[in-house]
């Protein structure tokens, strides 16, 4: 699965990246962070944010507010806010 999170096609990377949230492992959270901060495709970055929301691991979500402030994509910022809300509801 991790291999496909690096696929050249965003249409493949996005769903795979979002699905990493269901794993919730440290390795999955690290990959979500890599994607959220470094992928060139806004839809894939948004999928990473949704993955954080699925995992609901507060310690892994510290990056989300920073991304809300810094990412130029409304899609990514909105996904980060939704993920933060999901994490807060679970606490």
Short mmCIF file of C-alpha atoms in Angstrom, two decimals:
data_model
loop_
_atom_site.label_atom_id
_atom_site.label_comp_id
_atom_site.label_asym_id
_atom_site.label_seq_id
_atom_site.Cartn_x
_atom_site.Cartn_y
_atom_site.Cartn_z
CA UNK A 1 0.00 0.00 0.00
CA UNK A 2 2.80 2.41 0.86
CA UNK A 3 4.27 1.84 -2.58
CA UNK A 4 1.06 3.10 -4.22
CA UNK A 5 1.10 6.20 -2.01
CA UNK A 6 4.09 7.24 -4.15
CA UNK A 7 2.49 6.40 -7.50
CA UNK A 8 3.06 8.97 -10.27
CA UNK A 9 -0.69 9.34 -10.90
CA UNK A 10 -2.51 11.53 -8.40
CA UNK A 11 -5.73 9.63 -9.09
CA UNK A 12 -4.08 6.57 -7.56
CA UNK A 13 -2.05 8.33 -4.83
CA UNK A 14 -5.01 10.20 -3.36
CA UNK A 15 -7.27 7.31 -2.36
CA UNK A 16 -4.30 5.27 -1.15
CA UNK A 17 -3.01 8.12 0.98
CA UNK A 18 -6.44 8.70 2.51
CA UNK A 19 -6.68 4.98 3.26
CA UNK A 20 -3.47 5.12 5.29
CA UNK A 21 -5.51 6.82 7.99
CA UNK A 22 -7.30 3.53 8.66
CA UNK A 23 -3.98 1.93 9.55
CA UNK A 24 -3.21 4.59 12.15
CA UNK A 25 0.34 3.31 12.60
CA UNK A 26 3.33 5.53 13.18
CA UNK A 27 4.57 4.64 9.70
CA UNK A 28 1.23 5.61 8.15
CA UNK A 29 1.14 8.90 10.06
CA UNK A 30 4.68 9.71 8.92
CA UNK A 31 3.68 9.10 5.29
CA UNK A 32 0.57 11.28 5.69
CA UNK A 33 2.78 14.06 7.01
CA UNK A 34 5.18 13.68 4.07
CA UNK A 35 2.31 13.95 1.62
CA UNK A 36 0.56 16.83 3.38
CA UNK A 37 3.73 18.90 3.42
CA UNK A 38 5.32 17.88 0.16
CA UNK A 39 2.99 16.57 -2.54
CA UNK A 40 2.56 18.92 -5.49
CA UNK A 41 -1.08 17.96 -6.03
CA UNK A 42 -3.66 19.71 -3.83
CA UNK A 43 -6.15 16.85 -4.08
CA UNK A 44 -3.55 14.41 -2.78
CA UNK A 45 -2.61 16.78 0.05
CA UNK A 46 -6.32 17.03 0.93
CA UNK A 47 -6.50 13.23 0.96
CA UNK A 48 -3.64 13.21 3.46
CA UNK A 49 -5.55 15.63 5.67
CA UNK A 50 -8.62 13.38 5.47
CA UNK A 51 -6.36 10.48 6.45
CA UNK A 52 -5.41 12.33 9.63
CA UNK A 53 -9.11 12.81 10.35
CA UNK A 54 -9.75 9.11 9.88
CA UNK A 55 -6.87 8.14 12.17
CA UNK A 56 -7.97 10.60 14.87
CA UNK A 57 -4.55 10.61 16.50
CA UNK A 58 -4.22 13.99 18.22
CA UNK A 59 -0.44 13.75 18.53
CA UNK A 60 -0.17 13.38 14.78
CA UNK A 61 -2.47 16.29 14.02
CA UNK A 62 -0.23 19.13 15.18
CA UNK A 63 0.63 19.80 11.56
CA UNK A 64 -2.98 20.53 10.54
CA UNK A 65 -3.35 24.10 11.94
CA UNK A 66 -0.06 25.11 10.34
CA UNK A 67 -1.24 23.73 7.02
CA UNK A 68 -4.52 25.65 7.32
CA UNK A 69 -2.49 28.84 7.63
CA UNK A 70 0.12 28.12 4.96
CA UNK A 71 -1.38 26.02 2.16
CA UNK A 72 -2.67 28.03 -0.80
CA UNK A 73 -5.35 25.48 -1.70
CA UNK A 74 -8.82 25.99 -0.28
CA UNK A 75 -9.44 22.27 -0.77
CA UNK A 76 -6.49 21.39 1.44
CA UNK A 77 -7.35 23.97 4.09
CA UNK A 78 -10.95 22.76 4.24
CA UNK A 79 -9.85 19.12 4.57
CA UNK A 80 -7.48 20.09 7.40
CA UNK A 81 -10.26 21.88 9.27
CA UNK A 82 -12.57 18.87 8.88
CA UNK A 83 -9.81 16.57 10.14
CA UNK A 84 -9.23 18.77 13.17
CA UNK A 85 -12.96 18.71 13.93
CA UNK A 86 -13.03 14.90 13.67
CA UNK A 87 -10.06 14.59 16.02
CA UNK A 88 -11.57 17.01 18.55
CA UNK A 89 -14.89 15.09 18.56
CA UNK A 90 -13.03 11.88 19.33
CA UNK A 91 -11.09 13.28 22.31
#
